[in-house]
Short mmCIF file of C-alpha atoms and ligand atoms in Angstrom, two decimals:
data_model
loop_
_atom_site.label_atom_id
_atom_site.label_comp_id
_atom_site.label_asym_id
_atom_site.label_seq_id
_atom_site.Cartn_x
_atom_site.Cartn_y
_atom_site.Cartn_z
CA MET A 860 121.10 -16.46 143.02
CA THR A 861 123.88 -14.89 145.06
CA SER A 862 123.65 -14.23 148.75
CA SER A 863 123.41 -10.49 148.52
CA THR A 864 121.60 -9.58 145.36
CA GLY A 865 118.24 -10.62 144.01
CA THR A 866 117.75 -13.36 141.49
CA GLU A 867 116.99 -11.24 138.47
CA LYS A 868 117.36 -7.84 136.93
CA ASN A 869 116.19 -4.57 138.45
CA TYR A 870 113.01 -2.86 137.37
CA PHE A 871 113.05 0.79 136.45
CA VAL A 872 110.47 3.49 136.97
CA ASP A 873 110.79 5.98 134.14
CA THR A 874 108.49 8.98 134.43
CA GLY A 875 110.01 10.88 131.51
CA THR A 876 111.70 13.30 133.90
CA VAL A 877 113.22 10.85 136.38
CA ARG A 878 114.34 7.26 136.13
CA TYR A 879 115.17 5.05 139.10
CA PRO A 880 115.82 1.38 139.83
CA VAL A 881 113.82 -1.02 141.98
CA SER A 882 116.23 -3.69 143.23
CA PHE A 883 116.08 -6.65 145.62
CA THR A 884 118.72 -7.70 148.11
CA HIS A 885 119.02 -10.73 150.38
CA GLY A 886 122.10 -9.30 152.02
CA ASP A 887 122.79 -7.52 155.31
CA ALA A 888 123.02 -3.87 156.33
CA LYS A 889 126.36 -3.47 154.56
CA ASP A 890 124.88 -4.56 151.24
CA VAL A 891 121.99 -2.15 151.66
CA ALA A 892 124.38 0.66 152.63
CA ALA A 893 126.45 -0.05 149.50
CA ALA A 894 123.33 0.15 147.34
CA ILE A 895 122.31 3.46 148.97
CA VAL A 896 125.78 4.94 148.45
CA GLU A 897 125.73 3.86 144.83
CA SER A 898 122.48 5.79 144.27
CA VAL A 899 123.44 8.80 146.38
CA PRO A 900 127.23 9.11 146.25
CA ASP A 901 127.56 12.25 148.38
CA GLY A 902 125.93 14.22 151.19
CA ARG A 903 124.79 13.33 154.69
CA ILE A 904 122.14 10.67 155.26
CA VAL A 905 119.18 10.65 157.67
CA VAL A 906 117.58 7.21 158.09
CA ILE A 907 113.93 7.40 159.21
CA SER A 908 112.17 4.32 160.65
CA ASP A 909 109.34 3.49 163.02
CA ALA A 910 110.46 2.32 166.46
CA THR A 911 109.88 -1.39 165.69
CA VAL A 912 111.97 -1.40 162.53
CA ALA A 913 114.54 0.91 164.12
CA ALA A 914 115.11 -1.57 166.97
CA LEU A 915 115.72 -4.36 164.45
CA TYR A 916 117.67 -2.74 161.62
CA GLN A 917 118.34 0.99 161.91
CA ALA A 918 121.50 0.99 164.04
CA ASP A 919 123.14 -1.58 161.75
CA LEU A 920 122.31 0.43 158.64
CA VAL A 921 123.52 3.71 160.15
CA ALA A 922 126.75 2.00 161.29
CA ALA A 923 127.25 0.45 157.85
CA LEU A 924 126.82 3.87 156.18
CA GLN A 925 129.28 5.41 158.64
CA GLY A 926 131.66 2.55 157.89
CA MET A 927 131.57 3.74 154.28
CA GLU A 928 132.77 7.19 155.38
CA ARG A 929 129.32 8.73 155.19
CA SER A 930 127.82 10.98 157.83
CA ALA A 931 124.62 9.19 158.87
CA ARG A 932 122.09 9.32 161.71
CA GLY A 933 118.77 7.71 162.55
CA LEU A 934 115.40 9.23 163.49
CA THR A 935 112.37 7.32 164.73
CA PHE A 936 108.64 7.68 165.35
CA SER A 937 106.05 5.35 166.95
CA ALA A 938 105.03 2.39 164.78
CA GLY A 939 101.53 2.31 163.29
CA GLU A 940 99.14 4.05 160.95
CA ALA A 941 98.22 6.53 163.71
CA SER A 942 101.67 8.10 163.30
CA LYS A 943 100.97 8.95 159.66
CA ARG A 944 99.92 12.49 160.49
CA ILE A 945 101.26 15.99 160.16
CA GLU A 946 102.38 16.16 163.82
CA THR A 947 104.89 13.36 163.12
CA VAL A 948 106.14 15.22 160.02
CA SER A 949 106.50 18.34 162.10
CA SER A 950 108.48 16.51 164.78
CA LEU A 951 110.76 14.96 162.12
CA TRP A 952 111.29 18.40 160.52
CA ALA A 953 112.34 19.77 163.92
CA GLN A 954 114.75 16.90 164.57
CA ILE A 955 116.25 17.20 161.08
CA PHE A 956 116.93 20.92 161.54
CA GLU A 957 118.45 20.39 165.00
CA ASP A 958 121.54 19.22 163.14
CA ASP A 959 123.11 20.65 160.04
CA ILE A 960 121.25 19.74 156.88
CA ASP A 961 121.51 21.08 153.35
CA ARG A 962 119.99 20.43 149.98
CA GLY A 963 122.66 17.91 149.04
CA ASP A 964 121.68 15.59 151.89
CA CYS A 965 119.43 12.57 151.67
CA ILE A 966 116.63 10.84 153.57
CA VAL A 967 116.34 7.05 153.64
CA ALA A 968 112.92 5.59 154.47
CA LEU A 969 113.67 2.26 156.18
CA GLY A 970 110.40 0.46 156.94
CA GLY A 971 106.90 -0.27 155.73
CA GLY A 972 104.42 1.85 153.82
CA VAL A 973 103.77 4.19 156.74
CA THR A 974 107.48 5.05 156.95
CA GLY A 975 107.78 5.43 153.18
CA ASP A 976 104.77 7.75 152.94
CA LEU A 977 105.87 9.85 155.93
CA ALA A 978 109.60 10.02 155.23
CA GLY A 979 108.92 10.64 151.54
CA PHE A 980 106.72 13.60 152.44
CA VAL A 981 109.42 14.91 154.79
CA ALA A 982 111.98 14.57 151.96
CA ALA A 983 109.63 16.39 149.55
CA THR A 984 109.21 19.31 151.93
CA VAL A 985 112.59 19.81 153.65
CA MET A 986 114.01 22.84 151.84
CA ARG A 987 111.49 22.13 149.04
CA GLY A 988 112.91 18.71 148.41
CA ILE A 989 116.04 16.72 149.19
CA ARG A 990 117.05 13.36 147.77
CA PHE A 991 115.33 10.29 149.12
CA VAL A 992 115.77 6.51 148.97
CA GLN A 993 113.15 3.90 149.82
CA VAL A 994 114.30 0.76 151.66
CA PRO A 995 111.02 -1.16 152.11
CA THR A 996 110.81 -3.90 154.77
CA THR A 997 107.19 -5.11 154.38
CA MET A 998 105.63 -7.12 151.57
CA LEU A 999 103.14 -4.32 151.00
CA ALA A 1000 105.86 -1.68 150.69
CA MET A 1001 108.13 -3.80 148.43
CA SER A 1002 105.34 -4.79 146.10
CA ASP A 1003 103.46 -1.51 146.03
CA ALA A 1004 103.82 1.45 148.41
CA ALA A 1005 107.55 2.23 148.02
CA ILE A 1006 107.25 2.52 144.24
CA GLY A 1007 105.65 5.40 142.45
CA GLY A 1008 106.31 8.50 144.49
CA LYS A 1009 103.01 8.95 146.32
CA THR A 1010 103.90 10.42 149.71
CA GLY A 1011 101.83 12.02 152.42
CA VAL A 1012 99.85 11.83 155.62
CA ASN A 1013 96.31 11.22 156.82
CA LEU A 1014 94.06 14.09 157.93
CA PRO A 1015 91.05 13.98 160.28
CA ALA A 1016 88.96 14.31 157.09
CA GLY A 1017 90.36 11.10 155.61
CA LYS A 1018 93.31 8.92 154.68
CA ASN A 1019 96.16 10.21 152.51
CA LEU A 1020 94.53 13.61 152.00
CA ALA A 1021 97.69 15.73 152.28
CA GLY A 1022 100.80 14.89 150.33
CA ALA A 1023 102.88 15.18 147.22
CA PHE A 1024 104.11 13.14 144.30
CA TYR A 1025 107.82 12.88 145.00
CA GLN A 1026 109.98 10.19 143.43
CA PRO A 1027 112.89 8.48 145.22
CA GLU A 1028 116.41 8.06 143.79
CA ALA A 1029 116.09 4.30 144.22
CA VAL A 1030 113.93 1.61 145.80
CA ILE A 1031 116.05 -1.08 147.51
CA CYS A 1032 113.84 -3.96 148.66
CA TRP A 1033 115.56 -5.51 151.66
CA VAL A 1034 114.05 -8.99 151.35
CA SER A 1035 115.90 -10.51 154.34
CA THR A 1036 114.01 -8.23 156.72
CA LEU A 1037 110.76 -10.06 155.87
CA GLN A 1038 111.95 -12.86 158.19
CA THR A 1039 110.92 -10.71 161.19
CA LEU A 1040 107.62 -9.45 159.75
CA SER A 1041 104.57 -10.91 161.50
CA GLU A 1042 102.61 -13.55 159.63
CA ARG A 1043 99.51 -11.39 159.55
CA GLU A 1044 101.38 -8.41 158.07
CA LEU A 1045 102.99 -10.68 155.49
CA ILE A 1046 99.67 -12.20 154.44
CA SER A 1047 97.98 -8.79 154.35
CA GLY A 1048 100.70 -7.49 152.06
CA MET A 1049 100.12 -10.48 149.80
CA ALA A 1050 96.64 -9.15 149.02
CA GLU A 1051 98.25 -6.35 147.01
CA VAL A 1052 100.32 -8.98 145.22
CA VAL A 1053 97.14 -10.88 144.30
CA LYS A 1054 95.75 -7.58 143.01
CA SER A 1055 98.86 -6.98 140.89
CA ALA A 1056 98.79 -10.52 139.50
CA LEU A 1057 95.13 -10.14 138.51
CA ILE A 1058 95.89 -6.87 136.74
CA ASP A 1059 98.99 -8.30 135.08
CA GLY A 1060 97.74 -11.58 133.60
CA ASP A 1061 97.75 -15.38 133.55
CA ASP A 1062 101.52 -15.81 133.97
CA ALA A 1063 101.61 -13.65 137.09
CA VAL A 1064 98.64 -15.48 138.66
CA GLU A 1065 100.25 -18.84 137.91
CA THR A 1066 103.60 -17.73 139.35
CA LEU A 1067 101.92 -16.42 142.47
CA GLN A 1068 99.93 -19.60 143.01
CA SER A 1069 103.08 -21.68 142.54
CA VAL A 1070 105.17 -19.74 145.09
CA ALA A 1071 102.35 -19.09 147.60
CA ALA A 1072 103.00 -22.00 149.99
CA ASP A 1073 106.76 -21.38 150.12
CA ALA A 1074 106.30 -17.63 150.52
CA LEU A 1075 104.10 -18.22 153.56
CA LYS A 1076 106.93 -20.36 154.97
CA LYS A 1077 109.18 -17.35 154.31
CA ASP A 1078 111.37 -19.02 151.76
CA PRO A 1079 113.51 -16.06 150.54
CA ILE A 1080 113.30 -16.93 146.84
CA ALA A 1081 109.52 -17.32 146.99
CA LEU A 1082 109.18 -14.04 148.91
CA GLU A 1083 111.21 -12.22 146.29
CA ALA A 1084 109.19 -13.82 143.47
CA ALA A 1085 105.96 -12.65 145.10
CA ALA A 1086 107.25 -9.12 145.75
CA ARG A 1087 108.46 -8.89 142.15
CA ILE A 1088 104.95 -9.53 140.82
CA GLY A 1089 103.76 -6.37 142.54
CA ALA A 1090 106.92 -4.33 142.04
CA GLY A 1091 107.28 -5.10 138.34
CA LEU A 1092 103.68 -4.19 137.60
CA LYS A 1093 103.77 -1.06 139.74
CA ALA A 1094 106.98 0.14 138.07
CA ARG A 1095 105.39 -0.30 134.65
CA ILE A 1096 102.07 1.31 135.53
CA VAL A 1097 103.65 4.28 137.28
CA SER A 1098 105.98 4.87 134.35
CA GLU A 1099 102.97 5.15 132.05
CA ASP A 1100 100.71 7.11 134.40
CA VAL A 1101 102.76 9.06 136.93
CA LEU A 1102 99.95 11.27 138.23
CA GLU A 1103 97.19 8.65 138.37
CA ARG A 1104 95.10 9.97 135.51
CA GLY A 1105 94.16 6.60 134.00
CA LEU A 1106 95.91 3.24 134.05
CA ARG A 1107 97.14 3.67 137.62
CA SER A 1108 93.54 3.59 138.83
CA LEU A 1109 93.49 -0.16 138.07
CA LEU A 1110 95.54 -0.50 141.27
CA ASN A 1111 92.31 0.26 143.13
CA LEU A 1112 91.00 -3.22 142.28
CA GLY A 1113 89.24 -4.57 145.38
CA HIS A 1114 89.73 -1.30 147.25
CA THR A 1115 86.30 0.33 147.02
CA PHE A 1116 84.58 -2.84 148.28
CA GLY A 1117 87.50 -3.28 150.71
CA HIS A 1118 87.07 0.20 152.20
CA ALA A 1119 83.44 -0.60 152.99
CA ILE A 1120 84.58 -3.74 154.84
CA GLU A 1121 87.23 -1.80 156.77
CA HIS A 1122 84.62 0.82 157.60
CA ALA A 1123 81.93 -1.65 158.72
CA GLY A 1124 84.33 -3.79 160.72
CA GLY A 1125 85.85 -0.73 162.31
CA TYR A 1126 89.40 -0.03 161.19
CA GLY A 1127 91.77 -2.43 162.88
CA VAL A 1128 89.47 -5.50 162.89
CA TRP A 1129 90.03 -6.52 159.30
CA THR A 1130 93.45 -5.47 158.06
CA HIS A 1131 93.56 -3.43 154.85
CA GLY A 1132 94.91 -6.44 152.95
CA GLU A 1133 92.26 -8.82 154.24
CA ALA A 1134 89.55 -6.35 153.27
CA VAL A 1135 91.05 -5.84 149.80
CA ALA A 1136 91.25 -9.62 149.32
CA ALA A 1137 87.52 -10.02 150.04
CA GLY A 1138 86.91 -6.88 147.95
CA MET A 1139 88.52 -8.56 144.94
CA VAL A 1140 86.15 -11.52 145.31
CA LEU A 1141 83.25 -9.04 145.20
CA ALA A 1142 84.75 -7.23 142.20
CA ALA A 1143 84.85 -10.59 140.41
CA GLU A 1144 81.27 -11.42 141.46
CA PHE A 1145 80.06 -8.02 140.28
CA SER A 1146 81.84 -8.52 136.95
CA VAL A 1147 79.77 -11.70 136.52
CA GLU A 1148 76.60 -9.89 137.64
CA VAL A 1149 76.98 -7.21 134.94
CA GLY A 1150 77.72 -9.79 132.25
CA GLU A 1151 81.41 -8.99 131.80
CA ALA A 1152 82.77 -12.34 133.03
CA ASP A 1153 81.80 -15.94 133.68
CA SER A 1154 81.77 -17.41 137.14
CA SER A 1155 85.17 -19.10 136.79
CA VAL A 1156 86.78 -15.73 137.56
CA VAL A 1157 85.25 -15.80 141.05
CA ASP A 1158 86.67 -19.28 141.67
CA MET A 1159 90.08 -18.18 140.41
CA VAL A 1160 90.21 -15.16 142.76
CA ARG A 1161 89.02 -17.27 145.70
CA ALA A 1162 91.62 -19.99 144.98
CA THR A 1163 94.43 -17.43 144.78
CA ASN A 1164 93.37 -15.79 148.04
CA ALA A 1165 93.03 -19.18 149.75
CA ALA A 1166 96.52 -20.24 148.67
CA LEU A 1167 97.86 -17.20 150.52
CA GLY A 1168 95.75 -17.55 153.66
CA LEU A 1169 93.58 -14.57 152.67
CA PRO A 1170 89.78 -14.36 153.11
CA VAL A 1171 87.57 -15.70 150.32
CA GLU A 1172 84.36 -14.17 151.63
CA PRO A 1173 83.52 -10.76 153.13
CA PRO A 1174 82.07 -10.49 156.65
CA PRO A 1175 78.26 -10.42 156.92
CA MET A 1176 77.20 -6.79 156.29
CA SER A 1177 73.86 -5.08 155.67
CA VAL A 1178 73.20 -3.53 152.26
CA ASP A 1179 73.50 -0.05 153.78
CA GLU A 1180 76.81 -0.91 155.40
CA TRP A 1181 78.10 -1.65 151.91
CA LEU A 1182 76.56 1.26 150.05
CA GLU A 1183 77.16 4.20 152.36
CA PRO A 1184 80.95 4.09 152.48
CA MET A 1185 81.16 3.15 148.80
CA PHE A 1186 79.31 6.29 147.80
CA ARG A 1187 81.33 8.44 150.14
CA ASP A 1188 84.44 7.05 148.47
CA LYS A 1189 86.71 9.63 146.85
CA LYS A 1190 86.39 7.92 143.45
CA ARG A 1191 82.78 9.07 143.27
CA ASP A 1192 81.73 10.71 140.01
CA GLY A 1193 78.38 12.53 140.29
CA ASP A 1194 75.94 10.00 141.69
CA GLN A 1195 77.96 7.18 140.20
CA VAL A 1196 80.98 5.40 141.54
CA LYS A 1197 83.79 3.94 139.45
CA LEU A 1198 84.63 0.38 140.36
CA ILE A 1199 87.61 -1.56 139.08
CA LEU A 1200 86.28 -4.92 137.95
CA CYS A 1201 88.03 -8.11 136.90
CA ALA A 1202 86.91 -10.34 134.06
CA GLY A 1203 90.01 -12.54 134.37
CA PRO A 1204 93.79 -12.22 134.75
CA GLY A 1205 94.96 -9.29 132.62
CA ARG A 1206 91.37 -8.18 132.05
CA CYS A 1207 90.70 -5.60 134.77
CA PHE A 1208 88.81 -2.44 133.81
CA GLY A 1209 86.98 0.54 135.29
CA ARG A 1210 83.19 0.65 135.18
CA LEU A 1211 80.79 3.31 136.45
CA THR A 1212 77.92 2.03 138.51
CA ASP A 1213 75.12 3.68 140.47
CA TRP A 1214 73.42 3.21 143.81
CA ASP A 1215 70.47 1.21 142.41
CA GLU A 1216 72.62 -1.22 140.47
CA LEU A 1217 74.85 -1.88 143.48
CA ARG A 1218 71.88 -2.15 145.84
CA GLY A 1219 70.38 -4.82 143.57
CA PHE A 1220 73.70 -6.68 143.57
CA PHE A 1221 74.01 -6.70 147.36
CA GLU A 1222 70.35 -7.61 147.89
CA ARG A 1223 70.58 -10.58 145.54
CA ARG A 1224 73.87 -11.59 147.09
CA ARG A 1225 72.37 -11.44 150.58
CA SER A 1226 69.42 -13.61 149.67
CA ALA A 1227 71.68 -16.11 147.89
CA VAL A 1228 73.97 -16.60 150.90
N1 NAD B 1812 102.40 5.44 148.61
C1 NAD B 1812 101.68 4.49 148.06
O1 NAD B 1812 101.59 4.37 146.82
C2 NAD B 1812 100.98 3.51 148.95
C3 NAD B 1812 100.39 2.37 148.40
C4 NAD B 1812 99.79 1.44 149.26
C5 NAD B 1812 99.78 1.68 150.63
N2 NAD B 1812 100.34 2.81 151.13
C6 NAD B 1812 100.36 3.08 152.58
O2 NAD B 1812 101.15 2.08 153.22
C7 NAD B 1812 100.74 1.99 154.58
C8 NAD B 1812 100.71 0.55 155.00
O3 NAD B 1812 102.00 0.00 154.84
P1 NAD B 1812 102.48 -1.27 155.68
O4 NAD B 1812 101.43 -2.32 155.64
O5 NAD B 1812 103.84 -1.59 155.24
O6 NAD B 1812 102.43 -0.70 157.19
P2 NAD B 1812 103.53 -0.27 158.26
O7 NAD B 1812 104.58 0.57 157.66
O8 NAD B 1812 102.79 0.29 159.42
O9 NAD B 1812 104.17 -1.66 158.69
C9 NAD B 1812 103.37 -2.62 159.32
C10 NAD B 1812 103.94 -3.05 160.68
O10 NAD B 1812 105.05 -3.90 160.45
C11 NAD B 1812 106.18 -3.47 161.19
N3 NAD B 1812 107.34 -3.82 160.38
C12 NAD B 1812 107.72 -3.28 159.20
N4 NAD B 1812 108.74 -3.96 158.67
C13 NAD B 1812 109.04 -4.95 159.55
C14 NAD B 1812 109.99 -6.00 159.56
N5 NAD B 1812 110.79 -6.21 158.51
N6 NAD B 1812 110.04 -6.81 160.64
C15 NAD B 1812 109.17 -6.63 161.67
N7 NAD B 1812 108.23 -5.69 161.70
C16 NAD B 1812 108.17 -4.85 160.66
C17 NAD B 1812 105.97 -2.00 161.39
O11 NAD B 1812 106.65 -1.54 162.54
C18 NAD B 1812 104.46 -1.92 161.54
O12 NAD B 1812 104.08 -2.17 162.87
C19 NAD B 1812 99.40 2.70 154.68
O13 NAD B 1812 99.57 3.92 155.35
C20 NAD B 1812 99.02 2.95 153.23
O14 NAD B 1812 98.24 4.12 153.06
C21 NAD B 1812 100.96 3.71 150.32
ZN1 ZN B 1813 95.88 -1.20 149.26
#
């Protein structure tokens, strides 16, 4: 590989109406600025980051863009999921309109999934849409959130309830920034990579298991290889199912069980990724329970999680603690809930289940533990 570009080719998201690249760089702010300028050759640029990422990388990126004769400025908001709300959007709108802005200008989301979702929604709504580039700096954002055009904010009624599908001009994964990401954030992001590998197939699971130890040591090549498993799959799935009508729902693997864990533990105790990791173990166990898989799938999911420092077992929870959030889940269909199950790598599928069937599963599981 070279010092500034990734090891392999770019992926492309192709929705039929727009097509954009997902690339990987190991370079510095100048390399990222060059990639942004290549995708958006004219107009002014507003770089949006949370305060943590801004302190590390924003000034360098803004300076590098200015060094390429582009008008650029940075805006920030407080780091954390709590900022993903309409008040932050409103404050960013106000700051954007304090200066001159027109429809030829561009927003760059520099940061994790919170920044991408927020800044993407701002880009979708400023003058009904200005160009936008994603520069993800977390494993979760590189392997999942930055790709696919889902943007938006949380509402008091629930997560991600207001937003828009709005595709970027490019996704530029800035792999070198992962060196400053906390270990827990890195590992949590890896849960979505495990999910992608399970959806994708045997090769992806093998690759992930083989790079896991080096990725946890933050070896750049291993980090890129892991991020590519998620990014490649997401680019393909989104291209086939832009508006999440079918195939894209496979990306919910582990999430319905995971939401119950997040809910029972109180948000913030188990990270989203940790909960999804344990949720995938349960999805595998439930696949065995309903006769769709043999028990080796459970061992395989546990081994993959373990290799990445992710949980292999959910926290102790009562049957009601499982069932109540699962049936309040937005994927509910009548009195049934659609779960994404996993019969093996490359064999994930949706299956409707009901309260009684799931209650039986959790009761048997409880007495077996
Ligand atoms: N749009 C989608 O399709 C999609 C998909 C999955 C998740 N999401 C959303 O993504 C969000 C979670 O994303 P996330 O886990 O990236 O969270 P995040 O953006 O909050 O980042 C996690 C933390 O890491 C810090 N950080 C980011 N990059 C860093 C770096 N390189 N060095 C040091 N610190 C860094 C941030 O300041 C933050 O504190 C959720 O809001 C979720 O709903 C969106
Ligand atoms: Zn997730």
